[in-house]
Short mmCIF file of C-alpha atoms and ligand atoms in Angstrom, two decimals:
data_model
loop_
_atom_site.label_atom_id
_atom_site.label_comp_id
_atom_site.label_asym_id
_atom_site.label_seq_id
_atom_site.Cartn_x
_atom_site.Cartn_y
_atom_site.Cartn_z
CA MET A 1 18.08 14.58 -0.49
CA LYS A 2 18.17 11.68 -2.91
CA VAL A 3 15.43 9.36 -2.62
CA LEU A 4 15.05 5.72 -4.31
CA VAL A 5 11.18 4.81 -4.60
CA CYS A 6 11.23 0.94 -5.32
CA GLY A 7 8.00 0.20 -6.84
CA GLY A 8 7.62 3.76 -8.05
CA ALA A 9 5.72 2.77 -11.13
CA GLY A 10 3.09 0.81 -9.22
CA TYR A 11 -0.01 2.05 -7.65
CA ILE A 12 0.90 3.24 -4.44
CA GLY A 13 4.64 4.30 -5.43
CA SER A 14 3.46 6.47 -8.35
CA HIS A 15 1.38 8.54 -5.87
CA ILE A 16 4.37 8.98 -3.83
CA VAL A 17 6.48 10.24 -6.66
CA ARG A 18 3.84 12.36 -7.63
CA GLU A 19 3.56 13.92 -4.16
CA LEU A 20 7.39 14.04 -3.79
CA THR A 21 8.03 16.02 -7.06
CA LYS A 22 5.38 18.75 -5.96
CA LEU A 23 7.85 19.56 -2.91
CA ASN A 24 10.82 20.29 -5.28
CA LYS A 25 13.36 19.33 -2.58
CA TYR A 26 13.90 15.54 -3.50
CA GLU A 27 16.04 14.13 -6.20
CA ILE A 28 13.84 11.13 -7.18
CA VAL A 29 14.82 8.00 -8.91
CA VAL A 30 12.26 4.83 -9.48
CA LEU A 31 13.16 1.31 -9.42
CA ASP A 32 10.54 -1.24 -10.77
CA ASN A 33 10.54 -4.46 -12.36
CA LEU A 34 7.40 -3.44 -14.38
CA SER A 35 5.53 -6.52 -13.30
CA THR A 36 2.56 -4.56 -12.26
CA GLY A 37 3.67 -1.20 -12.71
CA HIS A 38 3.57 1.25 -15.62
CA THR A 39 6.39 3.59 -16.79
CA ILE A 40 3.60 5.96 -17.90
CA ALA A 41 2.64 6.48 -14.29
CA VAL A 42 6.07 8.05 -13.64
CA PRO A 43 6.15 11.58 -14.32
CA GLU A 44 8.55 12.74 -17.36
CA GLY A 45 12.23 13.46 -16.30
CA ILE A 46 12.29 11.21 -13.57
CA PRO A 47 14.84 8.29 -14.24
CA VAL A 48 13.39 4.74 -13.97
CA GLU A 49 15.66 1.80 -13.32
CA VAL A 50 14.14 -1.27 -14.63
CA GLY A 51 14.98 -4.37 -12.77
CA ASP A 52 14.17 -6.63 -9.89
CA ILE A 53 15.09 -6.34 -6.08
CA ARG A 54 15.70 -10.04 -6.15
CA ASP A 55 18.69 -9.36 -8.57
CA LYS A 56 21.63 -8.56 -6.46
CA GLN A 57 23.83 -7.20 -9.15
CA PHE A 58 21.18 -4.85 -10.35
CA LEU A 59 20.74 -3.63 -7.01
CA GLU A 60 24.54 -2.90 -6.78
CA ASP A 61 24.38 -0.93 -10.06
CA VAL A 62 21.66 1.00 -8.88
CA PHE A 63 23.04 1.86 -5.55
CA SER A 64 26.49 2.65 -7.02
CA LYS A 65 25.13 4.73 -9.73
CA HIS A 66 22.53 6.83 -7.57
CA LYS A 67 23.62 6.56 -3.87
CA PRO A 68 20.18 7.30 -2.50
CA THR A 69 19.96 8.61 1.12
CA ALA A 70 16.44 7.25 1.45
CA VAL A 71 14.49 4.21 0.27
CA PHE A 72 10.90 4.07 0.02
CA HIS A 73 9.84 0.48 -0.39
CA PHE A 74 6.81 -0.61 -2.29
CA SER A 75 8.23 -3.47 -4.46
CA ALA A 76 6.28 -6.52 -3.08
CA SER A 77 3.44 -9.02 -4.01
CA ILE A 78 0.39 -7.84 -2.47
CA GLU A 79 -2.59 -10.41 -2.85
CA VAL A 80 -3.75 -12.22 0.26
CA ALA A 81 -5.40 -14.94 -1.82
CA GLN A 82 -2.54 -15.48 -4.22
CA SER A 83 -0.10 -15.60 -1.00
CA CYS A 84 -2.09 -18.48 0.33
CA VAL A 85 -1.64 -20.59 -2.99
CA ASP A 86 1.90 -19.46 -3.38
CA PRO A 87 3.54 -18.73 0.03
CA LEU A 88 7.23 -19.30 -1.02
CA GLY A 89 6.95 -17.03 -3.92
CA TYR A 90 5.79 -14.40 -1.55
CA TYR A 91 8.49 -14.98 1.05
CA GLU A 92 11.20 -14.83 -2.02
CA ASN A 93 9.76 -11.67 -3.28
CA ASN A 94 8.62 -9.68 -0.17
CA VAL A 95 11.37 -11.02 2.31
CA ALA A 96 14.29 -12.38 0.39
CA GLY A 97 14.04 -9.36 -1.99
CA THR A 98 13.91 -6.82 0.91
CA ILE A 99 17.03 -8.59 2.30
CA TYR A 100 18.94 -7.82 -0.62
CA LEU A 101 17.63 -4.25 -0.87
CA LEU A 102 18.71 -3.69 3.08
CA GLN A 103 22.20 -5.15 2.24
CA ALA A 104 22.62 -2.66 -0.69
CA MET A 105 21.62 0.17 1.59
CA GLN A 106 23.91 -1.10 4.33
CA LYS A 107 26.75 -1.46 1.98
CA HIS A 108 26.13 1.97 0.44
CA GLY A 109 25.28 3.97 3.51
CA ALA A 110 21.71 4.82 2.80
CA LYS A 111 20.45 6.18 5.92
CA TYR A 112 16.54 6.03 6.23
CA PHE A 113 14.07 3.09 5.07
CA ILE A 114 10.34 3.97 4.59
CA PHE A 115 8.42 0.41 4.49
CA SER A 116 5.14 -0.09 3.09
CA SER A 117 3.58 -2.49 5.60
CA THR A 118 0.16 -3.49 6.21
CA ALA A 119 -2.69 -3.81 9.01
CA ALA A 120 -2.94 -7.58 7.63
CA LEU A 121 0.13 -8.36 9.88
CA PHE A 122 -2.40 -8.00 12.68
CA GLY A 123 -4.24 -10.97 11.63
CA GLN A 124 -7.44 -11.56 13.78
CA PRO A 125 -6.74 -8.33 15.97
CA GLU A 126 -7.34 -8.17 19.60
CA ARG A 127 -9.05 -5.01 19.45
CA ILE A 128 -10.69 -2.47 16.81
CA PRO A 129 -9.20 -0.07 16.13
CA ILE A 130 -5.60 -1.49 15.91
CA HIS A 131 -2.96 0.30 17.59
CA PRO A 132 0.56 0.13 16.39
CA ASP A 133 1.86 -1.78 19.27
CA ASP A 134 -1.07 -4.40 19.41
CA LEU A 135 -0.08 -8.26 19.08
CA SER A 136 0.69 -9.15 15.70
CA ILE A 137 -0.22 -12.70 14.43
CA PRO A 138 -0.94 -12.76 10.67
CA VAL A 139 -3.45 -15.15 9.53
CA ASN A 140 -2.15 -15.39 5.85
CA PRO A 141 1.56 -15.54 4.18
CA TYR A 142 1.17 -11.88 2.79
CA GLY A 143 0.80 -10.38 6.32
CA ASP A 144 3.69 -12.71 7.57
CA THR A 145 6.06 -11.58 4.98
CA LYS A 146 5.41 -7.97 5.92
CA LEU A 147 6.01 -8.80 9.94
CA ALA A 148 9.11 -10.80 9.10
CA VAL A 149 10.41 -7.51 7.41
CA GLU A 150 9.16 -5.49 10.17
CA THR A 151 11.18 -7.80 12.62
CA MET A 152 14.32 -7.56 10.50
CA LEU A 153 14.42 -3.89 10.39
CA LYS A 154 14.61 -3.75 14.31
CA TRP A 155 17.95 -5.68 14.19
CA CYS A 156 19.37 -3.69 11.19
CA ASP A 157 18.70 -0.56 13.27
CA GLN A 158 20.50 -2.09 16.24
CA ALA A 159 23.40 -3.60 14.23
CA PHE A 160 24.16 -0.77 11.75
CA GLY A 161 22.00 2.20 12.69
CA LEU A 162 19.24 2.04 9.90
CA LYS A 163 16.48 4.32 10.90
CA TYR A 164 13.25 2.93 9.43
CA ALA A 165 9.44 3.80 9.60
CA CYS A 166 6.93 0.95 9.09
CA LEU A 167 3.52 2.29 7.84
CA ARG A 168 0.77 -0.09 8.10
CA TYR A 169 -2.23 0.40 6.27
CA PHE A 170 -5.00 -1.94 4.84
CA ASN A 171 -7.03 -0.78 1.91
CA ALA A 172 -5.27 1.88 -0.11
CA CYS A 173 -7.74 3.20 -2.70
CA GLY A 174 -8.78 6.07 -4.67
CA ALA A 175 -6.62 7.93 -7.38
CA ASP A 176 -4.86 11.29 -7.76
CA ALA A 177 -7.40 14.18 -8.06
CA SER A 178 -6.25 14.86 -11.64
CA GLY A 179 -7.26 11.41 -12.64
CA ASP A 180 -3.92 10.86 -14.43
CA ILE A 181 -2.70 8.06 -12.29
CA GLY A 182 -4.67 5.65 -10.43
CA GLU A 183 -4.97 1.85 -9.59
CA ASP A 184 -4.59 -0.41 -12.69
CA HIS A 185 -3.66 -4.13 -12.02
CA THR A 186 -3.84 -7.03 -14.35
CA PRO A 187 -5.85 -9.13 -13.35
CA GLU A 188 -7.47 -6.89 -10.97
CA SER A 189 -8.27 -8.18 -7.52
CA HIS A 190 -9.17 -5.45 -5.26
CA LEU A 191 -12.58 -4.35 -4.35
CA ILE A 192 -13.08 -0.64 -5.54
CA PRO A 193 -11.71 -1.10 -9.07
CA LEU A 194 -13.63 -4.42 -9.49
CA ILE A 195 -16.80 -2.80 -8.47
CA LEU A 196 -16.20 -0.06 -11.00
CA GLN A 197 -15.61 -2.62 -13.67
CA VAL A 198 -19.43 -3.15 -13.51
CA PRO A 199 -20.53 0.61 -14.64
CA LEU A 200 -17.70 0.71 -17.04
CA GLY A 201 -19.26 -2.53 -18.78
CA LYS A 202 -16.20 -4.74 -18.19
CA ARG A 203 -18.27 -7.24 -15.73
CA GLU A 204 -21.85 -7.95 -15.17
CA LYS A 205 -21.93 -8.14 -11.48
CA ILE A 206 -19.43 -7.94 -8.30
CA PHE A 207 -19.17 -10.98 -6.12
CA ILE A 208 -19.21 -10.46 -2.29
CA PHE A 209 -16.74 -12.90 -0.75
CA GLY A 210 -18.87 -14.19 2.34
CA ASP A 211 -21.73 -12.66 4.08
CA ASP A 212 -21.61 -14.77 7.10
CA TYR A 213 -18.94 -12.80 8.95
CA ASP A 214 -19.35 -11.70 12.49
CA THR A 215 -19.96 -7.95 11.21
CA GLU A 216 -23.00 -5.91 11.21
CA ASP A 217 -24.23 -6.88 7.65
CA GLY A 218 -22.13 -10.11 7.46
CA SER A 219 -19.64 -8.85 4.90
CA CYS A 220 -15.97 -8.00 5.80
CA VAL A 221 -15.18 -4.68 7.00
CA ARG A 222 -12.14 -2.83 5.98
CA ASP A 223 -10.46 0.60 6.36
CA TYR A 224 -10.44 2.40 3.14
CA VAL A 225 -7.46 5.16 2.90
CA HIS A 226 -6.84 7.48 0.08
CA VAL A 227 -3.80 6.99 -1.67
CA THR A 228 -2.84 10.60 -1.74
CA ASP A 229 -3.20 10.68 2.11
CA LEU A 230 -0.94 7.68 2.29
CA ALA A 231 1.57 9.59 0.09
CA THR A 232 1.51 12.38 2.62
CA ALA A 233 2.06 10.08 5.50
CA HIS A 234 5.21 8.55 3.76
CA ILE A 235 6.51 11.84 3.18
CA LEU A 236 5.94 12.96 6.67
CA ALA A 237 7.64 9.91 7.89
CA LEU A 238 10.86 10.59 6.01
CA ASP A 239 10.96 14.08 7.60
CA TYR A 240 10.36 12.37 10.87
CA LEU A 241 13.31 10.14 10.42
CA ALA A 242 15.63 12.78 9.25
CA ARG A 243 14.57 15.18 12.12
CA GLU A 244 14.37 12.84 14.97
CA ASN A 245 16.79 10.25 13.91
CA THR A 246 14.80 7.51 15.51
CA SER A 247 12.87 4.44 14.15
CA ASN A 248 9.10 3.97 14.56
CA ARG A 249 6.03 2.31 13.44
CA PHE A 250 2.57 3.79 12.59
CA ASN A 251 -0.86 2.59 11.59
CA LEU A 252 -2.56 4.66 8.77
CA GLY A 253 -6.26 4.42 8.63
CA SER A 254 -9.39 6.12 9.22
CA GLY A 255 -10.45 4.73 12.53
CA LYS A 256 -13.71 3.73 10.72
CA GLY A 257 -14.41 0.68 8.71
CA TYR A 258 -16.78 0.03 5.84
CA SER A 259 -18.41 -3.32 4.92
CA VAL A 260 -18.08 -4.73 1.25
CA LYS A 261 -21.75 -4.14 0.97
CA GLU A 262 -21.23 -0.35 2.16
CA ILE A 263 -18.51 0.20 -0.59
CA ILE A 264 -20.72 -1.29 -3.03
CA GLU A 265 -23.44 1.30 -1.92
CA ALA A 266 -21.12 4.28 -2.30
CA ALA A 267 -20.06 3.25 -5.88
CA ARG A 268 -23.85 2.85 -6.79
CA ARG A 269 -24.32 6.45 -5.39
CA VAL A 270 -21.12 7.99 -7.08
CA THR A 271 -21.73 6.07 -10.69
CA GLY A 272 -25.50 6.26 -10.61
CA HIS A 273 -25.36 2.38 -11.90
CA PRO A 274 -27.38 -0.13 -9.96
CA ILE A 275 -24.39 -2.30 -9.80
CA PRO A 276 -25.67 -6.06 -9.31
CA ALA A 277 -23.91 -8.11 -6.51
CA GLU A 278 -23.85 -11.97 -5.83
CA ILE A 279 -22.87 -13.48 -2.61
CA LYS A 280 -19.92 -15.98 -3.07
CA PRO A 281 -18.24 -18.16 -0.58
CA ARG A 282 -15.51 -16.44 1.84
CA ARG A 283 -12.00 -15.83 0.38
CA ALA A 284 -9.25 -17.50 2.00
CA GLY A 285 -7.20 -15.61 4.44
CA ASP A 286 -9.79 -13.02 5.05
CA PRO A 287 -10.02 -11.82 8.76
CA ALA A 288 -13.79 -10.16 9.40
CA THR A 289 -12.62 -6.75 10.32
CA LEU A 290 -9.50 -4.61 10.11
CA VAL A 291 -9.54 -0.86 11.00
CA ALA A 292 -6.26 0.75 11.97
CA SER A 293 -6.21 3.56 14.29
CA SER A 294 -4.08 6.54 13.10
CA GLU A 295 -3.80 8.38 16.27
CA LYS A 296 -0.06 7.87 16.61
CA ALA A 297 0.54 8.89 13.13
CA GLU A 298 -1.49 12.16 13.49
CA THR A 299 0.28 13.16 16.78
CA VAL A 300 3.61 12.11 16.01
CA LEU A 301 4.00 12.86 12.33
CA GLY A 302 1.48 15.43 12.14
CA TRP A 303 -0.38 13.61 9.72
CA LYS A 304 -3.96 14.89 8.48
CA ARG A 305 -6.18 13.22 6.13
CA GLN A 306 -7.63 15.08 3.11
CA TYR A 307 -10.22 12.43 2.36
CA HIS A 308 -12.78 11.59 4.72
CA SER A 309 -15.70 10.35 2.85
CA VAL A 310 -15.92 7.14 1.14
CA ASP A 311 -17.81 8.44 -1.50
CA ASP A 312 -15.32 11.13 -2.19
CA ILE A 313 -12.67 8.47 -2.38
CA VAL A 314 -14.50 6.27 -4.82
CA ARG A 315 -15.28 9.49 -6.95
CA THR A 316 -11.51 9.92 -7.40
CA ALA A 317 -11.37 6.12 -8.32
CA TRP A 318 -14.24 6.53 -10.76
CA ASN A 319 -12.71 9.72 -12.18
CA PHE A 320 -9.61 7.71 -12.93
CA HIS A 321 -11.24 4.83 -14.55
CA GLN A 322 -13.63 7.10 -16.72
CA LYS A 323 -10.27 8.73 -18.12
CA HIS A 324 -8.80 5.32 -18.60
CA PRO A 325 -11.29 2.86 -19.25
CA LYS A 326 -8.70 0.46 -20.69
CA GLY A 327 -6.30 1.02 -17.99
CA PHE A 328 -2.92 2.80 -18.71
N1 UDP B 1 -13.84 -8.48 -1.96
C1 UDP B 1 -14.99 -8.84 -2.36
N2 UDP B 1 -15.19 -9.27 -3.86
C2 UDP B 1 -14.04 -8.88 -4.64
C3 UDP B 1 -13.07 -8.38 -4.11
C4 UDP B 1 -12.71 -8.14 -2.66
O1 UDP B 1 -15.78 -9.05 -1.54
O2 UDP B 1 -14.42 -9.06 -5.71
C5 UDP B 1 -13.78 -8.20 -0.39
C6 UDP B 1 -12.55 -9.06 0.02
O3 UDP B 1 -13.01 -10.46 0.68
C7 UDP B 1 -12.15 -8.17 1.29
C8 UDP B 1 -12.49 -6.76 0.81
O4 UDP B 1 -13.41 -6.97 -0.25
O5 UDP B 1 -12.88 -8.59 2.46
C9 UDP B 1 -11.34 -5.89 0.27
O6 UDP B 1 -10.44 -6.97 -0.44
P1 UDP B 1 -9.33 -6.15 -1.26
O7 UDP B 1 -8.83 -7.48 -2.27
O8 UDP B 1 -9.56 -4.96 -2.07
O9 UDP B 1 -8.12 -5.75 -0.31
P2 UDP B 1 -7.44 -6.75 0.91
O10 UDP B 1 -8.58 -6.44 2.21
O11 UDP B 1 -7.32 -8.13 0.51
O12 UDP B 1 -6.23 -5.83 1.05
#
């Protein structure tokens, strides 16, 4: 089957590409605008179409040339804080861009769509862990853009039979066991890579955004899922769409949350560095706790996580950063 991985040079996308190549049954094409991705993260021999999903003509060219059957979609802006400052930019990239991508799929008869969604669409959740059909009221533009796409997908299925899987996860983290690829954003805004910048000598301390949340230690609680486990779930979701020919939505998590302070502790254990921390005000748009139940993904997709300990997850990230202290 021919698959197009939009955002395949980025952090999560490149890990999907790596897992897809191991299976030897997919013809893979990567599409990426390289705004945050790195061509070096894509294995040699896999074509990379460089361009933007907001460019309709570019999409037309890519779809005419490659005629993919399935599309994995990771091309999105992903920073909660930035989305609060620039909501329209987020809607343009994440919603308008996805409309153009879906139009190209419709026109060229691509059948399956695997959408990188987020637990952020649940906002302040009504219960923890969050189940896939729980109420979704996002508390920031980023989460709302993902919800908008999920809603659109329902109507696309009804109108022209597009089969889709929405995969909601919160904190993708860690790196491929080889240490060859990992998380490298400029500027970096995610917790684990920022913490690891301290033992790497790139920053003096880590800031904890808020210690007055309604959580056990006052810092925000999140669900940290290893990126290779996420990759496996995406591939199982494609198998599911091809087998069942029905759309579905899954939450991908560990069922267990870790606070910012606990993640810093894990990084101290893994790196052996004291990692000084300082409390700062809350960051805009951050809910106190987000933990996604993955029960449905486990039973329906047969998803099994390989990484269960947060220390093991941080260790893979540390391995990548030690191998690439300056990034890619
Ligand atoms: N965070 C923090 N200090 C940082 C970066 C992040 O305390 O330097 C917190 C952030 O407020 C959130 C959690 O760490 O509660 C995870 O943030 P990240 O940006 O990694 O992912 P997000 O939860 O926004 O998807």
